[in-house]
Each structure stands twice: as C-alpha cells, then as structure tokens.
CSV table of N, CA and C in Angstrom, one decimal:
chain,number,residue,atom,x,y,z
D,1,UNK,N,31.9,20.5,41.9
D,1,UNK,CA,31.5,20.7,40.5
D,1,UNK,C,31.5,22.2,40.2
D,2,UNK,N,32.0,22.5,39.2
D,2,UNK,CA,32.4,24.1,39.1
D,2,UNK,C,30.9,24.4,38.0
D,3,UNK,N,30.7,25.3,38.5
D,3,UNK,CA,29.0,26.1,37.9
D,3,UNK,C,29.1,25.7,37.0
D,4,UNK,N,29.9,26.3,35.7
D,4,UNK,CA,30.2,25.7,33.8
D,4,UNK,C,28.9,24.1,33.8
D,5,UNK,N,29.7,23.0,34.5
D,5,UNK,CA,29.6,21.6,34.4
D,5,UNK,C,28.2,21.6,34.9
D,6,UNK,N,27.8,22.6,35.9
D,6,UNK,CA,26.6,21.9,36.6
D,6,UNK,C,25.9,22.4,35.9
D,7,UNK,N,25.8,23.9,35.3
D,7,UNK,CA,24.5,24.3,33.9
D,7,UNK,C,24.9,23.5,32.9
D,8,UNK,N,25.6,23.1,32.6
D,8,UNK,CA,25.6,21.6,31.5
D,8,UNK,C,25.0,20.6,31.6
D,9,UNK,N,25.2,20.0,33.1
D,9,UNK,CA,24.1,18.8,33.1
D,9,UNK,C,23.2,18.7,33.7
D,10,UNK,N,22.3,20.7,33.7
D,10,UNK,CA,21.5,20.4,34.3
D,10,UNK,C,20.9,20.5,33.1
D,11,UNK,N,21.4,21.7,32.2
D,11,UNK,CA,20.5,21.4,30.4
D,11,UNK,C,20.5,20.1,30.2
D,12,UNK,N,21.1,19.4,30.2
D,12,UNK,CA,21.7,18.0,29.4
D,12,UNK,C,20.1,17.1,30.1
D,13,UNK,N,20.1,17.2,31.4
D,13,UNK,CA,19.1,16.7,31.9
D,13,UNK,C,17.5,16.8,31.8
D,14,UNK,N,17.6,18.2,31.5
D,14,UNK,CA,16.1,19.1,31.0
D,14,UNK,C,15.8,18.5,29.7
D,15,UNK,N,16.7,18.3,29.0
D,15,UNK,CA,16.7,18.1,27.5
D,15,UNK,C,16.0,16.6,27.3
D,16,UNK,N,16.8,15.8,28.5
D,16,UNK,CA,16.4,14.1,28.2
D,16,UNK,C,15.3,14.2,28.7
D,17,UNK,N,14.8,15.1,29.1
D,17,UNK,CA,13.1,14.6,29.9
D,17,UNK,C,12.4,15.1,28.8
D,18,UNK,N,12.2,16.1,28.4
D,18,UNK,CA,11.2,16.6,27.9
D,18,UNK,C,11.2,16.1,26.1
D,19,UNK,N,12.1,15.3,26.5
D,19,UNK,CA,12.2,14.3,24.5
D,19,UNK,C,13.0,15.3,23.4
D,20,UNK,N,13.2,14.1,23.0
D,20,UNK,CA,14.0,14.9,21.5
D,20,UNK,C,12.9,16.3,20.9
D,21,UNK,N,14.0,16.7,20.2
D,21,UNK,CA,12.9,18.1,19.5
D,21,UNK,C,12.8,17.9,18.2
D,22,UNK,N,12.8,16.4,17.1
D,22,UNK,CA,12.5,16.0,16.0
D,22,UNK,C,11.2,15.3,15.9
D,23,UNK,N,11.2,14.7,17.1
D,23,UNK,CA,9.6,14.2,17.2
D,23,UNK,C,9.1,14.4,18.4
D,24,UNK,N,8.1,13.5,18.2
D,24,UNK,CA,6.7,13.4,19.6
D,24,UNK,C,7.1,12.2,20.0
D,25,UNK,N,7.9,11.5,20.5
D,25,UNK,CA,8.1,10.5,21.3
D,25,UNK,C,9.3,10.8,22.3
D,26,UNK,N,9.5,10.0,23.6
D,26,UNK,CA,10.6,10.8,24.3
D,26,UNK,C,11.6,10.3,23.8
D,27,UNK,N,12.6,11.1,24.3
D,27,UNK,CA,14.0,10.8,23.6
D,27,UNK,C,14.8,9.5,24.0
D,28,UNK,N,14.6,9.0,23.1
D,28,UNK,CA,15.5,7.3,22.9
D,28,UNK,C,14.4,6.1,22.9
D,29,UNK,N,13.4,6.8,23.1
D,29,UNK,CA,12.1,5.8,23.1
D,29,UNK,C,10.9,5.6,21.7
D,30,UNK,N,11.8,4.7,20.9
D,30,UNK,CA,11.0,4.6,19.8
D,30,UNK,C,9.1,4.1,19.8
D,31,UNK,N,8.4,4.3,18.9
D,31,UNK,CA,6.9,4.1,19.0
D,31,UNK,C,6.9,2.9,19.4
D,32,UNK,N,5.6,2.1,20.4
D,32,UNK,CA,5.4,1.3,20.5
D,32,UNK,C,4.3,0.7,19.6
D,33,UNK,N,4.0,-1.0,19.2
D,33,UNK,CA,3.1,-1.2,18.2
D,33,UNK,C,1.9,-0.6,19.3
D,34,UNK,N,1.4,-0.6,20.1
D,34,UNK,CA,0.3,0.2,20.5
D,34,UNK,C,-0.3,1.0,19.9
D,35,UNK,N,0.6,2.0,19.7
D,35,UNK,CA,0.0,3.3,19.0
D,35,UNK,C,-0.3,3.8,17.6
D,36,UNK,N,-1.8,4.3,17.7
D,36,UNK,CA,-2.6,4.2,16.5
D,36,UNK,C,-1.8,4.2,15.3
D,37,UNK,N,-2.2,3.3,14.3
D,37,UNK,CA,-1.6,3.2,12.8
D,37,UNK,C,-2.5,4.1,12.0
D,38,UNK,N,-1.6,4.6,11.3
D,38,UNK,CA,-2.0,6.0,9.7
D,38,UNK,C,-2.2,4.5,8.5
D,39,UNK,N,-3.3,4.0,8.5
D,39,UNK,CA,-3.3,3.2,7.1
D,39,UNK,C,-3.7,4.2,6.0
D,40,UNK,N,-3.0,3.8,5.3
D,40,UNK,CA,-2.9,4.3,3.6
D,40,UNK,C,-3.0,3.4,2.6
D,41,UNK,N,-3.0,4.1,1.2
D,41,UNK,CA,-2.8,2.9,-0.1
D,41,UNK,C,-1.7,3.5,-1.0
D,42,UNK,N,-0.8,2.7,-1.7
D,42,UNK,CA,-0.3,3.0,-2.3
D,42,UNK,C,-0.2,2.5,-4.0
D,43,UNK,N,-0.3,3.4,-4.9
D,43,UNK,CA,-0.7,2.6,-6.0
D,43,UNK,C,0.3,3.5,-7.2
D,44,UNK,N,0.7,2.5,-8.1
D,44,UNK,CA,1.7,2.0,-8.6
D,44,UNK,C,1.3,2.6,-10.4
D,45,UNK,N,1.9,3.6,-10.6
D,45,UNK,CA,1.0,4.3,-12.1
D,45,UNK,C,1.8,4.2,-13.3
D,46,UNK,N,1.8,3.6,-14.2
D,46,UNK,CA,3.0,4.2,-15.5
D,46,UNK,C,2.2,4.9,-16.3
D,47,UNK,N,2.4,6.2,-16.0
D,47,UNK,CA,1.6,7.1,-17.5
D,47,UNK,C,2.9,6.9,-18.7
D,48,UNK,N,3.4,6.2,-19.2
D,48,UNK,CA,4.3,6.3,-20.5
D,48,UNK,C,3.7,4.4,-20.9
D,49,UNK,N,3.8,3.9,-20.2
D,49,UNK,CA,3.1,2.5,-21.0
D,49,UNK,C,2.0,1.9,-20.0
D,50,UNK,N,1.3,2.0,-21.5
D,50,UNK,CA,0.1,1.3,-20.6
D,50,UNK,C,-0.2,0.0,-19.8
D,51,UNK,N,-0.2,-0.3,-18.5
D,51,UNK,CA,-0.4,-1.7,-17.7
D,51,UNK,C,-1.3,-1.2,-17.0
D,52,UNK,N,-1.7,-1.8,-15.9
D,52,UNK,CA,-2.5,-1.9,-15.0
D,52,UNK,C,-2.0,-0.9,-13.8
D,53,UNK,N,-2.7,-0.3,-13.3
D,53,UNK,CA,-2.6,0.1,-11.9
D,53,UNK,C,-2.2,-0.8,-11.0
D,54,UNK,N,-0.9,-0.8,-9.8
D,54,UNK,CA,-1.7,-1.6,-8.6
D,54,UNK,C,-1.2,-1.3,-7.4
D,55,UNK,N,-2.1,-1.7,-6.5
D,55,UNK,CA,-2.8,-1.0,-5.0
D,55,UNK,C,-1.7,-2.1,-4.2
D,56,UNK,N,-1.8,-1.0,-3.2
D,56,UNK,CA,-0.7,-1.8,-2.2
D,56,UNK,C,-1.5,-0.9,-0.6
D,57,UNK,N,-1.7,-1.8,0.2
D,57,UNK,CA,-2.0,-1.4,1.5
D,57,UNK,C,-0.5,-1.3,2.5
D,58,UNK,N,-0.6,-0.1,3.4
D,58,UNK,CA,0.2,0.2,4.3
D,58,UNK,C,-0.1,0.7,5.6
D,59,UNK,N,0.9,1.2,6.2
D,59,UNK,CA,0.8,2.0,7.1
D,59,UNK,C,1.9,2.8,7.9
D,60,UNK,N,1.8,3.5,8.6
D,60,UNK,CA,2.8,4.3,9.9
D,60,UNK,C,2.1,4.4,11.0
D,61,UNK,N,3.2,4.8,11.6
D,61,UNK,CA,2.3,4.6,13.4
D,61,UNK,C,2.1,6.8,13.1
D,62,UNK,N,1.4,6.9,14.2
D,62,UNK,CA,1.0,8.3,14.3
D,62,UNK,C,2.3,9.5,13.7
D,63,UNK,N,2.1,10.0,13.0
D,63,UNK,CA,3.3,11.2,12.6
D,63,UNK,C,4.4,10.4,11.7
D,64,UNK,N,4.1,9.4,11.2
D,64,UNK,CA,5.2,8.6,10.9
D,64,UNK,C,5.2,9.0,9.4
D,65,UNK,N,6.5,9.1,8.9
D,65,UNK,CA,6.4,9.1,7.4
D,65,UNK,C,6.3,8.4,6.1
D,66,UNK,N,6.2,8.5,5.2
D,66,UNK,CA,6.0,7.9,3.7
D,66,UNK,C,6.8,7.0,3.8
D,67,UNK,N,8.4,7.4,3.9
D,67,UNK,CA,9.1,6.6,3.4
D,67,UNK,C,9.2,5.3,4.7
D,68,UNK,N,8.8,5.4,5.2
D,68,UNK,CA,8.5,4.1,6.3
D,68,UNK,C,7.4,3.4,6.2
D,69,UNK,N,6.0,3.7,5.5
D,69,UNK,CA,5.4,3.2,5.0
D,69,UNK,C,5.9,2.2,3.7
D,70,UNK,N,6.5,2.9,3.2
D,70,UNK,CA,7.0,2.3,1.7
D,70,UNK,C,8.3,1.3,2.2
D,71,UNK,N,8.5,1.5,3.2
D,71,UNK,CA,9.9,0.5,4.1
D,71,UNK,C,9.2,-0.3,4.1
D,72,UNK,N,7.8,-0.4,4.9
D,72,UNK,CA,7.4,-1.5,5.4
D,72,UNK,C,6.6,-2.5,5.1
D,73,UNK,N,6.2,-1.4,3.5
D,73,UNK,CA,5.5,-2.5,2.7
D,73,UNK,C,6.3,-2.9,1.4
D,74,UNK,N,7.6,-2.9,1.5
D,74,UNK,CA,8.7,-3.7,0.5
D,74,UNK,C,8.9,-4.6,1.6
D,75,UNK,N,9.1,-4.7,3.1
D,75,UNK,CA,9.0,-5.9,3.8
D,75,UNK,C,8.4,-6.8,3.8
D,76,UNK,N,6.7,-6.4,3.7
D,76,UNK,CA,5.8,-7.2,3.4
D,76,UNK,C,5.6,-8.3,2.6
D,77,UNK,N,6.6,-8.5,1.9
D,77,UNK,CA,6.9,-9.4,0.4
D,77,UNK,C,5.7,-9.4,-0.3
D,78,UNK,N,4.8,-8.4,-1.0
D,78,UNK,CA,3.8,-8.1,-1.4
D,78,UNK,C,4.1,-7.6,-3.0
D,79,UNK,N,5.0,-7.9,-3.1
D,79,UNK,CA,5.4,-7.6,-5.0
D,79,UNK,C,6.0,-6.4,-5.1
D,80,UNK,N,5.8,-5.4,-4.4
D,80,UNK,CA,6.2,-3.9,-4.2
D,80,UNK,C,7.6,-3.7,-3.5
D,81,UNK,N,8.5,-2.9,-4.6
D,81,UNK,CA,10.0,-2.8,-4.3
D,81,UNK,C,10.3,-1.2,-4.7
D,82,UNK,N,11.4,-0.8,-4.1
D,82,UNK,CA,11.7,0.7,-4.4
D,82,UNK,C,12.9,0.9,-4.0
D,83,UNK,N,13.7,2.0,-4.6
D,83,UNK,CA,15.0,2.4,-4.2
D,83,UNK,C,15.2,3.8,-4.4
D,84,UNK,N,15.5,4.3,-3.3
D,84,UNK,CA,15.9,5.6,-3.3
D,84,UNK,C,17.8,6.1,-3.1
D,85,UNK,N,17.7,7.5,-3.6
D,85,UNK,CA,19.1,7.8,-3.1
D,85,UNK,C,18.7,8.9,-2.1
D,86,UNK,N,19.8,8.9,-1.1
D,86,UNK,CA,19.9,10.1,-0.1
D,86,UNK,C,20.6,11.7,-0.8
D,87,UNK,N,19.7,12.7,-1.0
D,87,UNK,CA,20.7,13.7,-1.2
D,87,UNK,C,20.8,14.6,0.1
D,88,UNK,N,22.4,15.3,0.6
D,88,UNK,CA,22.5,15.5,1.7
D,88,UNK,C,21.4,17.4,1.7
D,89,UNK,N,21.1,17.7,0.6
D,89,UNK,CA,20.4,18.7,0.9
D,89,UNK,C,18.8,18.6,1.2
D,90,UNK,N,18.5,17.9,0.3
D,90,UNK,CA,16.6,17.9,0.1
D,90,UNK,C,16.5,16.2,0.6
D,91,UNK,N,17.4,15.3,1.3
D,91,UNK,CA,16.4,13.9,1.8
D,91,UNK,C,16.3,13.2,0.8
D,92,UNK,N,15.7,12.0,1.1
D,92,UNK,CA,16.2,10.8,0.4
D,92,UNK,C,15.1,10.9,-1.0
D,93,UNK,N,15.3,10.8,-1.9
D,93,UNK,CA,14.4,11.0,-3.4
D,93,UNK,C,14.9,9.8,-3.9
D,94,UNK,N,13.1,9.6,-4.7
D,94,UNK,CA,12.2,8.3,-5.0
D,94,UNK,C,13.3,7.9,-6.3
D,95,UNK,N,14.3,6.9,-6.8
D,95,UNK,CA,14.6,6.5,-8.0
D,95,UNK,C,14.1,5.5,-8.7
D,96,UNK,N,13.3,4.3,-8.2
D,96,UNK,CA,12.4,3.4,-9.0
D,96,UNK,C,11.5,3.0,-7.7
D,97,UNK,N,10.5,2.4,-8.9
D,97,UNK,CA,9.5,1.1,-8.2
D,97,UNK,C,9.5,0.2,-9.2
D,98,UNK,N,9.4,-0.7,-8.2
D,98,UNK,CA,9.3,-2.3,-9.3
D,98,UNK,C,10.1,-2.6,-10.0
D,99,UNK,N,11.7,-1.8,-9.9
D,99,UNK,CA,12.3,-2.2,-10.8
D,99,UNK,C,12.6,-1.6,-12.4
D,100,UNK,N,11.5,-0.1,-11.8
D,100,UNK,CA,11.4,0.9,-13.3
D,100,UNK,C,12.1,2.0,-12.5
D,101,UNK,N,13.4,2.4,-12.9
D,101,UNK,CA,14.0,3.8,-12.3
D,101,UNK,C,13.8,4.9,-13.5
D,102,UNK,N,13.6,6.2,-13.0
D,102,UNK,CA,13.8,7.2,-13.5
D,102,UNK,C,15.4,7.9,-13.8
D,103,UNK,N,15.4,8.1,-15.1
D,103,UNK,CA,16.1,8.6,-16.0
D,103,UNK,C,16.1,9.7,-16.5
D,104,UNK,N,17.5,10.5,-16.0
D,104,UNK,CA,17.9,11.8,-17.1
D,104,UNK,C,17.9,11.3,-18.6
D,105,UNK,N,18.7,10.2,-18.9
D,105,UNK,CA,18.6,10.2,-20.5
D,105,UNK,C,17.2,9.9,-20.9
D,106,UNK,N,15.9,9.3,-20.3
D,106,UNK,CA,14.6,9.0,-21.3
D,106,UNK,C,13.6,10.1,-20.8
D,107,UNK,N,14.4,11.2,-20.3
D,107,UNK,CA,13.7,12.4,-19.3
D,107,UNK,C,12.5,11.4,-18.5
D,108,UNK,N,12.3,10.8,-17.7
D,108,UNK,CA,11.9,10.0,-16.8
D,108,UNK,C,11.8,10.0,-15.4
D,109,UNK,N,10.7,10.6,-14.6
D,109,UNK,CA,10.8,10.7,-12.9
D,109,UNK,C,9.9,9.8,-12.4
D,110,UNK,N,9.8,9.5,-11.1
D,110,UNK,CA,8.4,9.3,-10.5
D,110,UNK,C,7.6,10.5,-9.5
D,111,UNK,N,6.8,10.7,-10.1
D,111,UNK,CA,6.0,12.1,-10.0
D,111,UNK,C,5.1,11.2,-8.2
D,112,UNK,N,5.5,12.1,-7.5
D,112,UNK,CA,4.3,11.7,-6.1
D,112,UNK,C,3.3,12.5,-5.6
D,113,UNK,N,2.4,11.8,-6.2
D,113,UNK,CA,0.7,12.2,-5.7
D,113,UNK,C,-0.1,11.8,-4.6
D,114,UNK,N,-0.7,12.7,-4.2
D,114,UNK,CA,-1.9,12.4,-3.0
D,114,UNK,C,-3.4,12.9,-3.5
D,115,UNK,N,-4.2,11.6,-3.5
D,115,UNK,CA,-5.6,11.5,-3.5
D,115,UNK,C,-6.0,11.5,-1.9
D,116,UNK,N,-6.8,13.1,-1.9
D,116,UNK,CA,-7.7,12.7,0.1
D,116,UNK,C,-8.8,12.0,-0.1
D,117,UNK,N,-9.4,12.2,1.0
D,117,UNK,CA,-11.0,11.5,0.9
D,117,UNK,C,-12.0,12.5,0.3
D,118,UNK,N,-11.4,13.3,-0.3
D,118,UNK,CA,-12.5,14.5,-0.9
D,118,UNK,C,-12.1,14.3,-2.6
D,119,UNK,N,-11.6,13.6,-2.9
D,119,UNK,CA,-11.0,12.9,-3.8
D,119,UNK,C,-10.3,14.0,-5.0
D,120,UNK,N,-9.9,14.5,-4.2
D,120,UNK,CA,-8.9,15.7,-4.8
D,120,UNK,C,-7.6,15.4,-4.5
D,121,UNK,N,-6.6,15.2,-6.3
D,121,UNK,CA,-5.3,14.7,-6.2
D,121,UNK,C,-4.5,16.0,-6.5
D,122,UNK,N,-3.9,16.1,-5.3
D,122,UNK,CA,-2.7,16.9,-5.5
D,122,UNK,C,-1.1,16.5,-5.8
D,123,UNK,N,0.0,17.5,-6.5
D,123,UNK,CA,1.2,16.7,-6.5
D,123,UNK,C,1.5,17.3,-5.1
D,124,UNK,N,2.6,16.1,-4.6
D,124,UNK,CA,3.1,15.9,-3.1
D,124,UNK,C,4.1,17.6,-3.4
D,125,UNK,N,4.8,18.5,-2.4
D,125,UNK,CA,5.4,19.4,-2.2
D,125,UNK,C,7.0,19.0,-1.5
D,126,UNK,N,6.7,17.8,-0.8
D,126,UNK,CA,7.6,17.5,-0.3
D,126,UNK,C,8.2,16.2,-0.9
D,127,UNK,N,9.2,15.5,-0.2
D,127,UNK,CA,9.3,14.0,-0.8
D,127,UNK,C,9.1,13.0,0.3
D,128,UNK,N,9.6,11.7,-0.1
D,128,UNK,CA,9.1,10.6,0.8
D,128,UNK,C,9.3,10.8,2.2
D,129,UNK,N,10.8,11.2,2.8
D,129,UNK,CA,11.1,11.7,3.6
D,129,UNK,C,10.3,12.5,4.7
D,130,UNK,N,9.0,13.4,3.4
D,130,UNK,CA,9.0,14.4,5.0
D,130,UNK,C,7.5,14.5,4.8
D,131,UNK,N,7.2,14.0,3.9
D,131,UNK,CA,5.2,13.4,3.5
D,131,UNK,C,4.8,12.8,4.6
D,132,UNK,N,3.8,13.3,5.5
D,132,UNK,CA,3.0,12.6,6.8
D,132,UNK,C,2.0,11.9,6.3
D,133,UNK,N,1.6,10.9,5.9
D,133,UNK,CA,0.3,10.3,5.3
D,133,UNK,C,-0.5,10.5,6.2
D,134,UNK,N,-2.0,11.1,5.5
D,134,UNK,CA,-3.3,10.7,6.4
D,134,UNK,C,-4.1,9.4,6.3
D,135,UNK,N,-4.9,9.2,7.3
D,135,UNK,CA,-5.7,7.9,7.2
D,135,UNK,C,-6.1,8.1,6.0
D,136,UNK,N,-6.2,6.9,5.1
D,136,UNK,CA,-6.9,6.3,4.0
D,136,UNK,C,-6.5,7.4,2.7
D,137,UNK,N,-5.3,8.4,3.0
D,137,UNK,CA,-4.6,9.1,1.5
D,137,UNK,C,-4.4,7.4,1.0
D,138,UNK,N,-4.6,8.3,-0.4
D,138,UNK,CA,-4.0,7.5,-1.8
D,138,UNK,C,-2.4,7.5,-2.2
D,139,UNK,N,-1.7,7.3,-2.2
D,139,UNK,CA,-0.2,8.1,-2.4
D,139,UNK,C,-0.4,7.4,-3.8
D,140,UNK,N,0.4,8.2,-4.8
D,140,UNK,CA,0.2,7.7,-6.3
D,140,UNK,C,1.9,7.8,-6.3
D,141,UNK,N,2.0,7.0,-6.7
D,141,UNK,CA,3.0,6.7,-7.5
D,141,UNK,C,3.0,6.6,-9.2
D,142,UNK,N,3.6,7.9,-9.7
D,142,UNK,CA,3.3,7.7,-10.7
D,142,UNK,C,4.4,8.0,-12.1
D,143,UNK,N,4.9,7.2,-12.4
D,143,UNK,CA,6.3,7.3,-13.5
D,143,UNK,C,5.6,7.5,-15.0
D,144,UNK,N,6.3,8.7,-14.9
D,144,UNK,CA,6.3,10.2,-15.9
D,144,UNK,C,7.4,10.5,-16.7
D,145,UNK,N,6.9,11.2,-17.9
D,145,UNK,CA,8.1,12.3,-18.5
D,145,UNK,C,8.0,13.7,-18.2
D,146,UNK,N,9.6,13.9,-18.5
D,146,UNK,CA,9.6,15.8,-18.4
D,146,UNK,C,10.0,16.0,-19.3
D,147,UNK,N,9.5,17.1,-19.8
D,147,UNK,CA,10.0,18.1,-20.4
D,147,UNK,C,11.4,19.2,-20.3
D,148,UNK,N,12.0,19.8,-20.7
D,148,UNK,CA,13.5,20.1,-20.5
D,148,UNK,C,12.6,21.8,-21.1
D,149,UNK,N,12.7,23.0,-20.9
D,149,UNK,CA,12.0,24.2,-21.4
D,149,UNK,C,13.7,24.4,-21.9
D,150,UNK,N,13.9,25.4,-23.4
D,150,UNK,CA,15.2,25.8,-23.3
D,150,UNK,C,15.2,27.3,-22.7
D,151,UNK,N,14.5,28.0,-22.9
D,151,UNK,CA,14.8,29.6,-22.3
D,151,UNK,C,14.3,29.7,-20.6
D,152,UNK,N,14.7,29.1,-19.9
D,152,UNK,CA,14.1,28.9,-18.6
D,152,UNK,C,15.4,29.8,-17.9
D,153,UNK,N,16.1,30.1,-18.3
D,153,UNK,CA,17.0,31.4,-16.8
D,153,UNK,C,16.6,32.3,-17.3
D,154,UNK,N,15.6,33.3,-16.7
D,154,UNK,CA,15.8,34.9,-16.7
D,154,UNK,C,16.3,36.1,-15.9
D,155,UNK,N,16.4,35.4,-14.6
D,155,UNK,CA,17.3,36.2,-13.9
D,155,UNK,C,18.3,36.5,-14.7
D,156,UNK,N,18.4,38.1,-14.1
D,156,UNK,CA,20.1,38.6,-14.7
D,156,UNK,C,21.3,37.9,-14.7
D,157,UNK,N,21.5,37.6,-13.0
D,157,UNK,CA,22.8,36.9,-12.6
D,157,UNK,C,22.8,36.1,-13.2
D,158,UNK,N,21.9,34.8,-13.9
D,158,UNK,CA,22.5,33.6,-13.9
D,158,UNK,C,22.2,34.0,-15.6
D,159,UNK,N,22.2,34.9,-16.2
D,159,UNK,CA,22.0,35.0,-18.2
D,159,UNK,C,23.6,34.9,-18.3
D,160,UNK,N,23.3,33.5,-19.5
D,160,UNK,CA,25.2,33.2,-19.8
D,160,UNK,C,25.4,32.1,-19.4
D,161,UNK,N,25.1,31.8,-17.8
D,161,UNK,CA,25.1,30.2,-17.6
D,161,UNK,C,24.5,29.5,-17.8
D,162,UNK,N,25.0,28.0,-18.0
D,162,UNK,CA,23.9,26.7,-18.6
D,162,UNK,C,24.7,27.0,-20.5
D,163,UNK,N,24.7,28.0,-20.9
D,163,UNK,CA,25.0,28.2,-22.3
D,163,UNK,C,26.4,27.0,-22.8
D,164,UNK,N,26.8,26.5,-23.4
D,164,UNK,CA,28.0,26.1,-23.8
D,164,UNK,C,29.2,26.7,-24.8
C-alpha cells in the first residue's frame, strides 16, 4: 500500500469513528426512539381573517429540527398539513398550512414565531430547516401581509436597479 492510500484510509477511518460533523449522532447511525424528546406546540394563526387559533402538539428527538417536527405532526393525521419549497441557498421555506399558501400577488407570507416559557414572542431568525425547538416553545405559525417599501435601495451600486 503506497503511503498516499494509507493517509487516506487512515483519515477515512478517523472520520467514521468520531461521527459525522453535521450532527451529534455517529455517522450512519440515525437517533434511536430512546432518546429524550424536545416536545413543543404548534399553533396555527391568520392575522388577515379572523378564525380560531389552533394548537397542535409535537416533537423532535434531542437537536432535532422544526421542520421534522412539522414532518411528524402532518403524519400524525391530526388536521395539520404544510408544504414547503427547497431553495438551494437559504433551505427549505414555509409555503402554506392547511392549505392557505403565501402569495407574491396578495403580498402574503407565513411569518414564524417563538413564544419561550418567559412568555416572550420573538420572530424566528432562521427558517424551518435550522430552528432547534426547546421544550415546551410555542412555534407560531402565523399568515400575514407585507408591505412592498418603494425607496428601499440606497446603496450607491445598486441606485438604478429594480427601476423599469
């Protein structure tokens, strides 16, 4: 075995022990149901028409993300449905619940919120993709309007673009 091949698989071998470097589990070994569940709630908002709120119980296993929560409780057959698209830069982003998608033409998103246990709601920073729920967060789901600002470029480089 010429040296090249054998520092290759001795990295190659270092690498499979010590687990992947995207998570805390070893590499190829998905979570077992064993390990502690992140329960959460998820609740279902229209600020443009008035209905009801409604609460949906979940969860992920430790480190686990939003959008696997929201996987696992559209499994649940619990009334709660959602569809996202993948964008290859920023991750997969929220396009409906229930059946209500967000729209460029009715300026229309779903805005994502977290209520803690100090009952302070912040908007989410990140999206479904990369949101870690904590025990007993609120995740708000909540379908909104935007606003369009017109004088919003002031950088130099981009004055002129967007114009028609």
């Amino acid at each position: 075995m010429t040296p090249a091949v054998f520092s290759a698989a001795l990295l190659l071998l270092l690498l499979l022990q010590e687990g992947c470097c995207y998570c805390s589990c070893p590499a190829g070994v998905p979570p077992s149901s064993s390990e502690e569940k992140t329960k959460f709630t998820v609740v279902v908002r229209n600020s443009i028409t008035p209905c009801p709120n409604k609460t949906f119980n979940t969860y992920v296993y430790y480190r686990g993300i939003l959008l696997g929560g929201l996987r696992r409780l559209q499994d649940s057959k619990t009334g709660f449905k959602f569809t996202y698209t993948e964008d290859y830069n920023y991750g997969p982003f929220l396009q409906s619940v229930n059946c209500l998608a967000g729209s460029e033409e009715t300026k229309t998103y779903w805005q994502l919120l977290v209520k803690k246990t100090d009952n302070q709601t912040k908007e989410l920073d990140v999206g479904i993709g990369c949101y870690l729920p904590d025990p007993k967060d609120q995740i708000i789901l909540n379908y909104r309007k935007y606003e369009v600002q017109q004088n919003i470029i002031n950088h130099p480089e981009l004055q002129g673009q967007g114009k028609s």
